[in-house]
Amino acid sequence: ETLAIVGVGKGQAWSCASCHGEAGQGNLSTPRLAGLPAEYIVKQLHDFSSGLRTNESMLVVAKGLSSTEIEDVARYYEQIGLPSTVSPGMGGELERGRILAQQGDWKSNVPACFSCHGMSGEGVAPGFPALAGQQPDYIFAQLAAWQAGERKNSPQSLMDGIAKQMSVQDMRSVSDYLATL
Ligand code: HEM
Ligand code: HEM
């Protein structure tokens, strides 16, 4: 179980924990991995490795992992049941964020986040990552990346279309609300 702490992969220079935290809790724009569905983690690592999802650090990290190591590290993070470590700080409005998460905003074609990400944003295996407890800076950055057409690894997720319907303030609000859960 020290797998992720000591680092994995041949010649791996960094451990996951050095960026994602000792317990996989994440830090600012580095996401929480604890409790994410293993299949979701596996997909993201393959996407970083192939360049479908772009990030300089994660390109190097993912390329250094074998398929077996990817499976192992994904299962390791999935089973970590860590209470939320985050709090709001993005300057959003919590009540607006709650409405977006639970009900959506049908007049601007934004569906309820929880219709896919779980009734409390806890995620749904295999493909829907948890949003509750995720770093609010990271959530905001991902929404902005989809809006700008910069995260392109999962067009079937519909996240690009959803983000394009959201104002920057709505992104702040939903990121902050999710950080209260
Ligand atoms: C993102 C896994 C090491 C920095 C991610 C994601 C996964 C992951 C699965 C996507 C999470 C999501 O979509 O919610 C791992 C594993 C590692 C590792 C298993 C060790 C083998 C590192 C290291 C760094 C790092 C060493 C820093 C040098 C980041 C950053 C992101 C990220 C900044 C966000 C990328 C973005 O904004 O799109 N990592 N990681 N990771 N990781 Fe790692
Ligand atoms: C991924 C936010 C609604 C399906 C994500 C991620 C964020 C997010 C931040 C990336 C998480 C990460 O990298 O760990 C939201 C918000 C929503 C919303 C704020 C409401 C405004 C939805 C809905 C669906 C959906 C309604 C289903 C139609 C997905 C899927 C992924 C995802 C499948 C994973 C994409 C991948 O595999 O790369 N969402 N989401 N989301 N979302 Fe949403």
mmCIF file of N, CA, C and O in Angstrom, residues 24-122:
data_model
loop_
_atom_site.group_PDB
_atom_site.id
_atom_site.type_symbol
_atom_site.label_atom_id
_atom_site.label_comp_id
_atom_site.label_asym_id
_atom_site.label_seq_id
_atom_site.Cartn_x
_atom_site.Cartn_y
_atom_site.Cartn_z
ATOM 1 N N GLY A 24 -3.773 11.247 -1.156
ATOM 2 C CA GLY A 24 -4.490 11.426 -2.418
ATOM 3 C C GLY A 24 -5.555 12.499 -2.345
ATOM 4 O O GLY A 24 -6.512 12.506 -3.133
ATOM 5 N N GLN A 25 -5.375 13.442 -1.421
ATOM 6 C CA GLN A 25 -6.384 14.487 -1.208
ATOM 7 C C GLN A 25 -6.294 15.634 -2.205
ATOM 8 O O GLN A 25 -7.191 16.456 -2.288
ATOM 9 N N GLY A 26 -5.188 15.694 -2.973
ATOM 10 C CA GLY A 26 -5.022 16.790 -3.921
ATOM 11 C C GLY A 26 -4.603 18.075 -3.248
ATOM 12 O O GLY A 26 -4.488 18.150 -2.021
ATOM 13 N N ASN A 27 -4.353 19.099 -4.076
ATOM 14 C CA ASN A 27 -3.908 20.380 -3.559
ATOM 15 C C ASN A 27 -4.138 21.435 -4.642
ATOM 16 O O ASN A 27 -3.551 21.358 -5.704
ATOM 17 N N LEU A 28 -5.008 22.393 -4.394
ATOM 18 C CA LEU A 28 -5.320 23.447 -5.364
ATOM 19 C C LEU A 28 -5.644 22.867 -6.742
ATOM 20 O O LEU A 28 -6.619 22.164 -6.890
ATOM 21 N N SER A 29 -4.815 23.145 -7.745
ATOM 22 C CA SER A 29 -5.171 22.678 -9.085
ATOM 23 C C SER A 29 -4.701 21.253 -9.359
ATOM 24 O O SER A 29 -4.831 20.760 -10.481
ATOM 25 N N THR A 30 -4.146 20.589 -8.360
ATOM 26 C CA THR A 30 -3.844 19.159 -8.494
ATOM 27 C C THR A 30 -4.994 18.378 -7.871
ATOM 28 O O THR A 30 -5.311 18.573 -6.698
ATOM 29 N N PRO A 31 -5.652 17.521 -8.658
ATOM 30 C CA PRO A 31 -6.901 16.919 -8.173
ATOM 31 C C PRO A 31 -6.738 15.903 -7.061
ATOM 32 O O PRO A 31 -5.706 15.246 -6.945
ATOM 33 N N ARG A 32 -7.792 15.780 -6.268
ATOM 34 C CA ARG A 32 -7.965 14.658 -5.348
ATOM 35 C C ARG A 32 -8.142 13.392 -6.175
ATOM 36 O O ARG A 32 -8.904 13.376 -7.155
ATOM 37 N N LEU A 33 -7.423 12.337 -5.804
ATOM 38 C CA LEU A 33 -7.589 11.036 -6.451
ATOM 39 C C LEU A 33 -8.337 10.072 -5.542
ATOM 40 O O LEU A 33 -8.943 9.104 -6.017
ATOM 41 N N ALA A 34 -8.278 10.304 -4.240
ATOM 42 C CA ALA A 34 -8.896 9.396 -3.264
ATOM 43 C C ALA A 34 -10.373 9.200 -3.582
ATOM 44 O O ALA A 34 -11.124 10.172 -3.691
ATOM 45 N N GLY A 35 -10.772 7.949 -3.746
ATOM 46 C CA GLY A 35 -12.182 7.615 -3.935
ATOM 47 C C GLY A 35 -12.693 7.724 -5.362
ATOM 48 O O GLY A 35 -13.864 7.413 -5.611
ATOM 49 N N LEU A 36 -11.861 8.156 -6.318
ATOM 50 C CA LEU A 36 -12.342 8.194 -7.713
ATOM 51 C C LEU A 36 -12.481 6.754 -8.227
ATOM 52 O O LEU A 36 -11.696 5.883 -7.863
ATOM 53 N N PRO A 37 -13.479 6.514 -9.109
ATOM 54 C CA PRO A 37 -13.623 5.155 -9.660
ATOM 55 C C PRO A 37 -12.335 4.712 -10.365
ATOM 56 O O PRO A 37 -11.746 5.479 -11.127
ATOM 57 N N ALA A 38 -11.910 3.472 -10.102
ATOM 58 C CA ALA A 38 -10.666 2.969 -10.697
ATOM 59 C C ALA A 38 -10.693 3.058 -12.221
ATOM 60 O O ALA A 38 -9.707 3.448 -12.845
ATOM 61 N N GLU A 39 -11.833 2.704 -12.816
ATOM 62 C CA GLU A 39 -11.912 2.722 -14.288
ATOM 63 C C GLU A 39 -11.715 4.145 -14.823
ATOM 64 O O GLU A 39 -11.138 4.347 -15.886
ATOM 65 N N TYR A 40 -12.235 5.129 -14.076
ATOM 66 C CA TYR A 40 -12.047 6.528 -14.483
ATOM 67 C C TYR A 40 -10.565 6.897 -14.426
ATOM 68 O O TYR A 40 -10.028 7.509 -15.358
ATOM 69 N N ILE A 41 -9.887 6.517 -13.340
ATOM 70 C CA ILE A 41 -8.457 6.827 -13.194
ATOM 71 C C ILE A 41 -7.659 6.165 -14.320
ATOM 72 O O ILE A 41 -6.808 6.798 -14.951
ATOM 73 N N VAL A 42 -7.970 4.905 -14.600
ATOM 74 C CA VAL A 42 -7.266 4.182 -15.661
ATOM 75 C C VAL A 42 -7.418 4.918 -16.991
ATOM 76 O O VAL A 42 -6.450 5.148 -17.717
ATOM 77 N N LYS A 43 -8.653 5.325 -17.295
ATOM 78 C CA LYS A 43 -8.885 6.028 -18.564
ATOM 79 C C LYS A 43 -8.077 7.320 -18.642
ATOM 80 O O LYS A 43 -7.452 7.622 -19.658
ATOM 81 N N GLN A 44 -8.075 8.086 -17.537
ATOM 82 C CA GLN A 44 -7.355 9.363 -17.565
ATOM 83 C C GLN A 44 -5.861 9.132 -17.780
ATOM 84 O O GLN A 44 -5.202 9.856 -18.535
ATOM 85 N N LEU A 45 -5.302 8.117 -17.116
ATOM 86 C CA LEU A 45 -3.864 7.849 -17.260
ATOM 87 C C LEU A 45 -3.532 7.443 -18.692
ATOM 88 O O LEU A 45 -2.538 7.901 -19.261
ATOM 89 N N HIS A 46 -4.370 6.616 -19.309
ATOM 90 C CA HIS A 46 -4.129 6.260 -20.713
ATOM 91 C C HIS A 46 -4.272 7.484 -21.617
ATOM 92 O O HIS A 46 -3.516 7.653 -22.574
ATOM 93 N N ASP A 47 -5.214 8.355 -21.286
ATOM 94 C CA ASP A 47 -5.407 9.557 -22.106
ATOM 95 C C ASP A 47 -4.232 10.535 -21.968
ATOM 96 O O ASP A 47 -3.817 11.165 -22.948
ATOM 97 N N PHE A 48 -3.687 10.670 -20.743
ATOM 98 C CA PHE A 48 -2.493 11.516 -20.575
ATOM 99 C C PHE A 48 -1.343 10.919 -21.375
ATOM 100 O O PHE A 48 -0.597 11.624 -22.060
ATOM 101 N N SER A 49 -1.189 9.598 -21.270
ATOM 102 C CA SER A 49 -0.070 8.914 -21.918
ATOM 103 C C SER A 49 -0.122 9.055 -23.435
ATOM 104 O O SER A 49 0.903 9.238 -24.096
ATOM 105 N N SER A 50 -1.326 8.985 -24.004
ATOM 106 C CA SER A 50 -1.461 9.080 -25.464
ATOM 107 C C SER A 50 -1.500 10.529 -25.934
ATOM 108 O O SER A 50 -1.478 10.798 -27.129
ATOM 109 N N GLY A 51 -1.590 11.474 -25.002
ATOM 110 C CA GLY A 51 -1.657 12.886 -25.369
ATOM 111 C C GLY A 51 -3.069 13.362 -25.675
ATOM 112 O O GLY A 51 -3.274 14.533 -26.009
ATOM 113 N N LEU A 52 -4.060 12.470 -25.535
ATOM 114 C CA LEU A 52 -5.452 12.869 -25.767
ATOM 115 C C LEU A 52 -5.884 13.914 -24.732
ATOM 116 O O LEU A 52 -6.645 14.830 -25.024
ATOM 117 N N ARG A 53 -5.410 13.736 -23.493
ATOM 118 C CA ARG A 53 -5.582 14.757 -22.459
ATOM 119 C C ARG A 53 -4.205 15.354 -22.172
ATOM 120 O O ARG A 53 -3.270 14.614 -21.894
ATOM 121 N N THR A 54 -4.100 16.684 -22.270
ATOM 122 C CA THR A 54 -2.776 17.292 -22.221
ATOM 123 C C THR A 54 -2.444 17.870 -20.851
ATOM 124 O O THR A 54 -3.188 18.686 -20.303
ATOM 125 N N ASN A 55 -1.318 17.422 -20.302
ATOM 126 C CA ASN A 55 -0.732 18.001 -19.100
ATOM 127 C C ASN A 55 0.722 17.540 -19.059
ATOM 128 O O ASN A 55 0.994 16.342 -19.133
ATOM 129 N N GLU A 56 1.650 18.477 -18.948
ATOM 130 C CA GLU A 56 3.071 18.135 -19.065
ATOM 131 C C GLU A 56 3.534 17.169 -17.985
ATOM 132 O O GLU A 56 4.246 16.212 -18.271
ATOM 133 N N SER A 57 3.142 17.444 -16.732
ATOM 134 C CA SER A 57 3.569 16.553 -15.646
ATOM 135 C C SER A 57 2.995 15.161 -15.838
ATOM 136 O O SER A 57 3.697 14.154 -15.742
ATOM 137 N N MET A 58 1.692 15.123 -16.102
ATOM 138 C CA MET A 58 1.029 13.820 -16.176
ATOM 139 C C MET A 58 1.424 13.035 -17.426
ATOM 140 O O MET A 58 1.334 11.810 -17.441
ATOM 141 N N LEU A 59 1.875 13.717 -18.464
ATOM 142 C CA LEU A 59 2.387 13.010 -19.649
ATOM 143 C C LEU A 59 3.603 12.182 -19.251
ATOM 144 O O LEU A 59 3.687 10.989 -19.551
ATOM 145 N N VAL A 60 4.534 12.819 -18.542
ATOM 146 C CA VAL A 60 5.745 12.133 -18.109
ATOM 147 C C VAL A 60 5.403 10.989 -17.154
ATOM 148 O O VAL A 60 5.879 9.859 -17.309
ATOM 149 N N VAL A 61 4.541 11.300 -16.170
ATOM 150 C CA VAL A 61 4.174 10.292 -15.171
ATOM 151 C C VAL A 61 3.502 9.095 -15.845
ATOM 152 O O VAL A 61 3.886 7.940 -15.631
ATOM 153 N N ALA A 62 2.503 9.356 -16.668
ATOM 154 C CA ALA A 62 1.707 8.261 -17.236
ATOM 155 C C ALA A 62 2.531 7.411 -18.195
ATOM 156 O O ALA A 62 2.376 6.195 -18.251
ATOM 157 N N LYS A 63 3.423 8.041 -18.928
ATOM 158 C CA LYS A 63 4.279 7.279 -19.849
ATOM 159 C C LYS A 63 5.220 6.350 -19.105
ATOM 160 O O LYS A 63 5.662 5.354 -19.661
ATOM 161 N N GLY A 64 5.532 6.683 -17.845
ATOM 162 C CA GLY A 64 6.432 5.851 -17.047
ATOM 163 C C GLY A 64 5.760 4.645 -16.407
ATOM 164 O O GLY A 64 6.418 3.850 -15.750
ATOM 165 N N LEU A 65 4.438 4.520 -16.581
ATOM 166 C CA LEU A 65 3.701 3.431 -15.920
ATOM 167 C C LEU A 65 3.334 2.336 -16.921
ATOM 168 O O LEU A 65 2.918 2.640 -18.042
ATOM 169 N N SER A 66 3.475 1.083 -16.499
ATOM 170 C CA SER A 66 2.986 -0.033 -17.315
ATOM 171 C C SER A 66 1.471 -0.135 -17.125
ATOM 172 O O SER A 66 0.914 0.446 -16.185
ATOM 173 N N SER A 67 0.809 -0.919 -17.993
ATOM 174 C CA SER A 67 -0.640 -1.115 -17.857
ATOM 175 C C SER A 67 -0.991 -1.710 -16.501
ATOM 176 O O SER A 67 -1.992 -1.343 -15.884
ATOM 177 N N THR A 68 -0.165 -2.631 -16.029
ATOM 178 C CA THR A 68 -0.420 -3.259 -14.722
ATOM 179 C C THR A 68 -0.277 -2.234 -13.605
ATOM 180 O O THR A 68 -1.082 -2.206 -12.666
ATOM 181 N N GLU A 69 0.732 -1.413 -13.685
ATOM 182 C CA GLU A 69 0.921 -0.375 -12.661
ATOM 183 C C GLU A 69 -0.247 0.613 -12.668
ATOM 184 O O GLU A 69 -0.685 1.072 -11.610
ATOM 185 N N ILE A 70 -0.742 0.933 -13.850
ATOM 186 C CA ILE A 70 -1.904 1.822 -13.952
ATOM 187 C C ILE A 70 -3.105 1.196 -13.242
ATOM 188 O O ILE A 70 -3.781 1.856 -12.444
ATOM 189 N N GLU A 71 -3.345 -0.086 -13.497
ATOM 190 C CA GLU A 71 -4.453 -0.789 -12.828
ATOM 191 C C GLU A 71 -4.260 -0.781 -11.311
ATOM 192 O O GLU A 71 -5.198 -0.537 -10.554
ATOM 193 N N ASP A 72 -3.044 -1.067 -10.872
ATOM 194 C CA ASP A 72 -2.763 -1.159 -9.431
ATOM 195 C C ASP A 72 -2.939 0.184 -8.734
ATOM 196 O O ASP A 72 -3.557 0.277 -7.674
ATOM 197 N N VAL A 73 -2.398 1.225 -9.328
ATOM 198 C CA VAL A 73 -2.456 2.535 -8.673
ATOM 199 C C VAL A 73 -3.903 3.047 -8.671
ATOM 200 O O VAL A 73 -4.350 3.688 -7.721
ATOM 201 N N ALA A 74 -4.654 2.715 -9.720
ATOM 202 C CA ALA A 74 -6.061 3.137 -9.784
ATOM 203 C C ALA A 74 -6.873 2.464 -8.684
ATOM 204 O O ALA A 74 -7.672 3.107 -7.997
ATOM 205 N N ARG A 75 -6.637 1.167 -8.503
ATOM 206 C CA ARG A 75 -7.360 0.458 -7.429
ATOM 207 C C ARG A 75 -6.940 0.959 -6.057
ATOM 208 O O ARG A 75 -7.746 1.041 -5.131
ATOM 209 N N TYR A 76 -5.669 1.318 -5.931
ATOM 210 C CA TYR A 76 -5.172 1.852 -4.656
ATOM 211 C C TYR A 76 -5.916 3.149 -4.286
ATOM 212 O O TYR A 76 -6.406 3.304 -3.173
ATOM 213 N N TYR A 77 -6.017 4.062 -5.250
ATOM 214 C CA TYR A 77 -6.685 5.337 -4.930
ATOM 215 C C TYR A 77 -8.189 5.170 -4.762
ATOM 216 O O TYR A 77 -8.795 5.836 -3.934
ATOM 217 N N GLU A 78 -8.800 4.284 -5.537
ATOM 218 C CA GLU A 78 -10.257 4.092 -5.439
ATOM 219 C C GLU A 78 -10.685 3.726 -4.028
ATOM 220 O O GLU A 78 -11.730 4.162 -3.545
ATOM 221 N N GLN A 79 -9.873 2.901 -3.348
ATOM 222 C CA GLN A 79 -10.324 2.388 -2.047
ATOM 223 C C GLN A 79 -10.035 3.343 -0.879
ATOM 224 O O GLN A 79 -10.404 3.047 0.248
ATOM 225 N N ILE A 80 -9.418 4.488 -1.144
ATOM 226 C CA ILE A 80 -9.160 5.429 -0.046
ATOM 227 C C ILE A 80 -10.446 6.213 0.257
ATOM 228 O O ILE A 80 -10.928 6.985 -0.569
ATOM 229 N N GLY A 81 -11.011 5.991 1.434
ATOM 230 C CA GLY A 81 -12.233 6.692 1.833
ATOM 231 C C GLY A 81 -11.906 7.845 2.755
ATOM 232 O O GLY A 81 -12.022 7.739 3.963
ATOM 233 N N LEU A 82 -11.467 8.927 2.176
ATOM 234 C CA LEU A 82 -10.994 10.063 2.971
ATOM 235 C C LEU A 82 -12.094 11.120 3.085
ATOM 236 O O LEU A 82 -12.669 11.501 2.067
ATOM 237 N N PRO A 83 -12.409 11.607 4.273
ATOM 238 C CA PRO A 83 -13.381 12.701 4.371
ATOM 239 C C PRO A 83 -12.885 13.921 3.586
ATOM 240 O O PRO A 83 -11.684 14.062 3.372
ATOM 241 N N SER A 84 -13.817 14.765 3.185
ATOM 242 C CA SER A 84 -13.456 15.948 2.408
ATOM 243 C C SER A 84 -12.429 16.809 3.145
ATOM 244 O O SER A 84 -12.496 16.983 4.360
ATOM 245 N N THR A 85 -11.456 17.331 2.402
ATOM 246 C CA THR A 85 -10.428 18.194 2.999
ATOM 247 C C THR A 85 -10.537 19.628 2.474
ATOM 248 O O THR A 85 -9.678 20.452 2.750
ATOM 249 N N VAL A 86 -11.576 19.910 1.670
ATOM 250 C CA VAL A 86 -11.616 21.204 0.972
ATOM 251 C C VAL A 86 -12.674 22.144 1.555
ATOM 252 O O VAL A 86 -13.573 21.721 2.278
ATOM 253 N N SER A 87 -12.545 23.408 1.211
ATOM 254 C CA SER A 87 -13.564 24.391 1.576
ATOM 255 C C SER A 87 -13.653 25.429 0.462
ATOM 256 O O SER A 87 -12.709 25.576 -0.329
ATOM 257 N N PRO A 88 -14.788 26.146 0.381
ATOM 258 C CA PRO A 88 -14.975 27.091 -0.725
ATOM 259 C C PRO A 88 -13.961 28.226 -0.665
ATOM 260 O O PRO A 88 -13.524 28.604 0.408
ATOM 261 N N GLY A 89 -13.611 28.773 -1.814
ATOM 262 C CA GLY A 89 -12.672 29.898 -1.831
ATOM 263 C C GLY A 89 -12.563 30.529 -3.204
ATOM 264 O O GLY A 89 -11.613 31.249 -3.493
ATOM 265 N N MET A 90 -13.560 30.229 -4.061
ATOM 266 C CA MET A 90 -13.487 30.699 -5.451
ATOM 267 C C MET A 90 -14.304 31.971 -5.687
ATOM 268 O O MET A 90 -14.409 32.428 -6.822
ATOM 269 N N GLY A 91 -14.929 32.491 -4.647
ATOM 270 C CA GLY A 91 -15.738 33.703 -4.820
ATOM 271 C C GLY A 91 -17.089 33.442 -5.458
ATOM 272 O O GLY A 91 -17.696 34.347 -6.040
ATOM 273 N N GLY A 92 -17.579 32.213 -5.356
ATOM 274 C CA GLY A 92 -18.893 31.896 -5.914
ATOM 275 C C GLY A 92 -20.010 32.132 -4.919
ATOM 276 O O GLY A 92 -19.768 32.518 -3.768
ATOM 277 N N GLU A 93 -21.247 31.908 -5.391
ATOM 278 C CA GLU A 93 -22.426 32.029 -4.515
ATOM 279 C C GLU A 93 -22.934 30.621 -4.232
ATOM 280 O O GLU A 93 -23.335 29.910 -5.151
ATOM 281 N N LEU A 94 -22.929 30.234 -2.961
ATOM 282 C CA LEU A 94 -23.215 28.838 -2.600
ATOM 283 C C LEU A 94 -24.618 28.409 -3.002
ATOM 284 O O LEU A 94 -24.821 27.291 -3.478
ATOM 285 N N GLU A 95 -25.606 29.289 -2.828
ATOM 286 C CA GLU A 95 -26.978 28.897 -3.146
ATOM 287 C C GLU A 95 -27.146 28.674 -4.660
ATOM 288 O O GLU A 95 -27.793 27.721 -5.086
ATOM 289 N N ARG A 96 -26.541 29.524 -5.459
ATOM 290 C CA ARG A 96 -26.559 29.326 -6.912
ATOM 291 C C ARG A 96 -25.859 27.999 -7.285
ATOM 292 O O ARG A 96 -26.341 27.248 -8.133
ATOM 293 N N GLY A 97 -24.775 27.726 -6.632
ATOM 294 C CA GLY A 97 -24.042 26.480 -6.871
ATOM 295 C C GLY A 97 -24.878 25.264 -6.527
ATOM 296 O O GLY A 97 -24.877 24.259 -7.244
ATOM 297 N N ARG A 98 -25.600 25.363 -5.412
ATOM 298 C CA ARG A 98 -26.470 24.249 -5.005
ATOM 299 C C ARG A 98 -27.547 23.984 -6.055
ATOM 300 O O ARG A 98 -27.816 22.835 -6.421
ATOM 301 N N ILE A 99 -28.138 25.045 -6.558
ATOM 302 C CA ILE A 99 -29.192 24.880 -7.568
ATOM 303 C C ILE A 99 -28.624 24.221 -8.833
ATOM 304 O O ILE A 99 -29.215 23.286 -9.387
ATOM 305 N N LEU A 100 -27.473 24.684 -9.273
ATOM 306 C CA LEU A 100 -26.865 24.088 -10.472
ATOM 307 C C LEU A 100 -26.579 22.597 -10.246
ATOM 308 O O LEU A 100 -26.868 21.764 -11.105
ATOM 309 N N ALA A 101 -26.030 22.275 -9.101
ATOM 310 C CA ALA A 101 -25.652 20.883 -8.826
ATOM 311 C C ALA A 101 -26.879 19.984 -8.719
ATOM 312 O O ALA A 101 -26.898 18.883 -9.266
ATOM 313 N N GLN A 102 -27.906 20.453 -8.026
ATOM 314 C CA GLN A 102 -29.050 19.586 -7.726
ATOM 315 C C GLN A 102 -30.135 19.636 -8.796
ATOM 316 O O GLN A 102 -30.806 18.638 -9.040
ATOM 317 N N GLN A 103 -30.330 20.811 -9.409
ATOM 318 C CA GLN A 103 -31.463 20.985 -10.323
ATOM 319 C C GLN A 103 -31.048 21.384 -11.736
ATOM 320 O O GLN A 103 -31.805 21.221 -12.672
ATOM 321 N N GLY A 104 -29.868 21.956 -11.886
ATOM 322 C CA GLY A 104 -29.476 22.517 -13.173
ATOM 323 C C GLY A 104 -30.171 23.841 -13.411
ATOM 324 O O GLY A 104 -30.837 24.385 -12.508
ATOM 325 N N ASP A 105 -29.977 24.378 -14.605
ATOM 326 C CA ASP A 105 -30.645 25.629 -14.974
ATOM 327 C C ASP A 105 -31.164 25.421 -16.395
ATOM 328 O O ASP A 105 -30.447 25.591 -17.374
ATOM 329 N N TRP A 106 -32.421 25.001 -16.470
ATOM 330 C CA TRP A 106 -32.947 24.554 -17.758
ATOM 331 C C TRP A 106 -33.093 25.672 -18.753
ATOM 332 O O TRP A 106 -33.005 25.430 -19.957
ATOM 333 N N LYS A 107 -33.238 26.926 -18.281
ATOM 334 C CA LYS A 107 -33.367 27.986 -19.285
ATOM 335 C C LYS A 107 -32.027 28.274 -19.964
ATOM 336 O O LYS A 107 -32.003 28.803 -21.062
ATOM 337 N N SER A 108 -30.918 27.895 -19.350
ATOM 338 C CA SER A 108 -29.641 28.000 -20.075
ATOM 339 C C SER A 108 -29.064 26.622 -20.448
ATOM 340 O O SER A 108 -27.871 26.503 -20.730
ATOM 341 N N ASN A 109 -29.944 25.601 -20.481
ATOM 342 C CA ASN A 109 -29.519 24.258 -20.934
ATOM 343 C C ASN A 109 -28.395 23.651 -20.098
ATOM 344 O O ASN A 109 -27.540 22.950 -20.637
ATOM 345 N N VAL A 110 -28.377 23.951 -18.814
ATOM 346 C CA VAL A 110 -27.397 23.304 -17.934
ATOM 347 C C VAL A 110 -28.128 22.223 -17.129
ATOM 348 O O VAL A 110 -28.994 22.543 -16.313
ATOM 349 N N PRO A 111 -27.801 20.938 -17.363
ATOM 350 C CA PRO A 111 -28.454 19.870 -16.598
ATOM 351 C C PRO A 111 -27.880 19.798 -15.183
ATOM 352 O O PRO A 111 -26.789 20.304 -14.916
ATOM 353 N N ALA A 112 -28.632 19.185 -14.293
ATOM 354 C CA ALA A 112 -28.145 18.997 -12.917
ATOM 355 C C ALA A 112 -26.875 18.152 -12.929
ATOM 356 O O ALA A 112 -26.860 17.063 -13.498
ATOM 357 N N CYS A 113 -25.819 18.654 -12.295
ATOM 358 C CA CYS A 113 -24.565 17.883 -12.231
ATOM 359 C C CYS A 113 -24.818 16.516 -11.606
ATOM 360 O O CYS A 113 -24.257 15.509 -12.031
ATOM 361 N N PHE A 114 -25.700 16.514 -10.593
ATOM 362 C CA PHE A 114 -25.909 15.275 -9.838
ATOM 363 C C PHE A 114 -26.700 14.236 -10.633
ATOM 364 O O PHE A 114 -26.774 13.074 -10.221
ATOM 365 N N SER A 115 -27.281 14.624 -11.786
ATOM 366 C CA SER A 115 -27.963 13.621 -12.600
ATOM 367 C C SER A 115 -26.961 12.615 -13.170
ATOM 368 O O SER A 115 -27.328 11.490 -13.499
ATOM 369 N N CYS A 116 -25.698 13.006 -13.297
ATOM 370 C CA CYS A 116 -24.666 12.063 -13.750
ATOM 371 C C CYS A 116 -23.653 11.729 -12.662
ATOM 372 O O CYS A 116 -23.170 10.605 -12.591
ATOM 373 N N HIS A 117 -23.289 12.729 -11.857
ATOM 374 C CA HIS A 117 -22.178 12.545 -10.901
ATOM 375 C C HIS A 117 -22.621 11.966 -9.562
ATOM 376 O O HIS A 117 -21.839 11.964 -8.616
ATOM 377 N N GLY A 118 -23.873 11.477 -9.476
ATOM 378 C CA GLY A 118 -24.362 10.889 -8.224
ATOM 379 C C GLY A 118 -25.210 11.885 -7.456
ATOM 380 O O GLY A 118 -24.985 13.095 -7.542
ATOM 381 N N MET A 119 -26.153 11.373 -6.704
ATOM 382 C CA MET A 119 -27.156 12.208 -6.022
ATOM 383 C C MET A 119 -26.548 13.204 -5.044
ATOM 384 O O MET A 119 -27.161 14.210 -4.709
ATOM 385 N N SER A 120 -25.330 12.914 -4.562
ATOM 386 C CA SER A 120 -24.642 13.856 -3.676
ATOM 387 C C SER A 120 -23.278 14.234 -4.248
ATOM 388 O O SER A 120 -22.395 14.684 -3.518
ATOM 389 N N GLY A 121 -23.102 14.014 -5.552
ATOM 390 C CA GLY A 121 -21.818 14.332 -6.174
ATOM 391 C C GLY A 121 -20.717 13.371 -5.783
ATOM 392 O O GLY A 121 -19.527 13.675 -5.931
ATOM 393 N N GLU A 122 -21.112 12.182 -5.314
ATOM 394 C CA GLU A 122 -20.134 11.206 -4.819
ATOM 395 C C GLU A 122 -19.503 10.391 -5.946
ATOM 396 O O GLU A 122 -18.609 9.582 -5.704
#
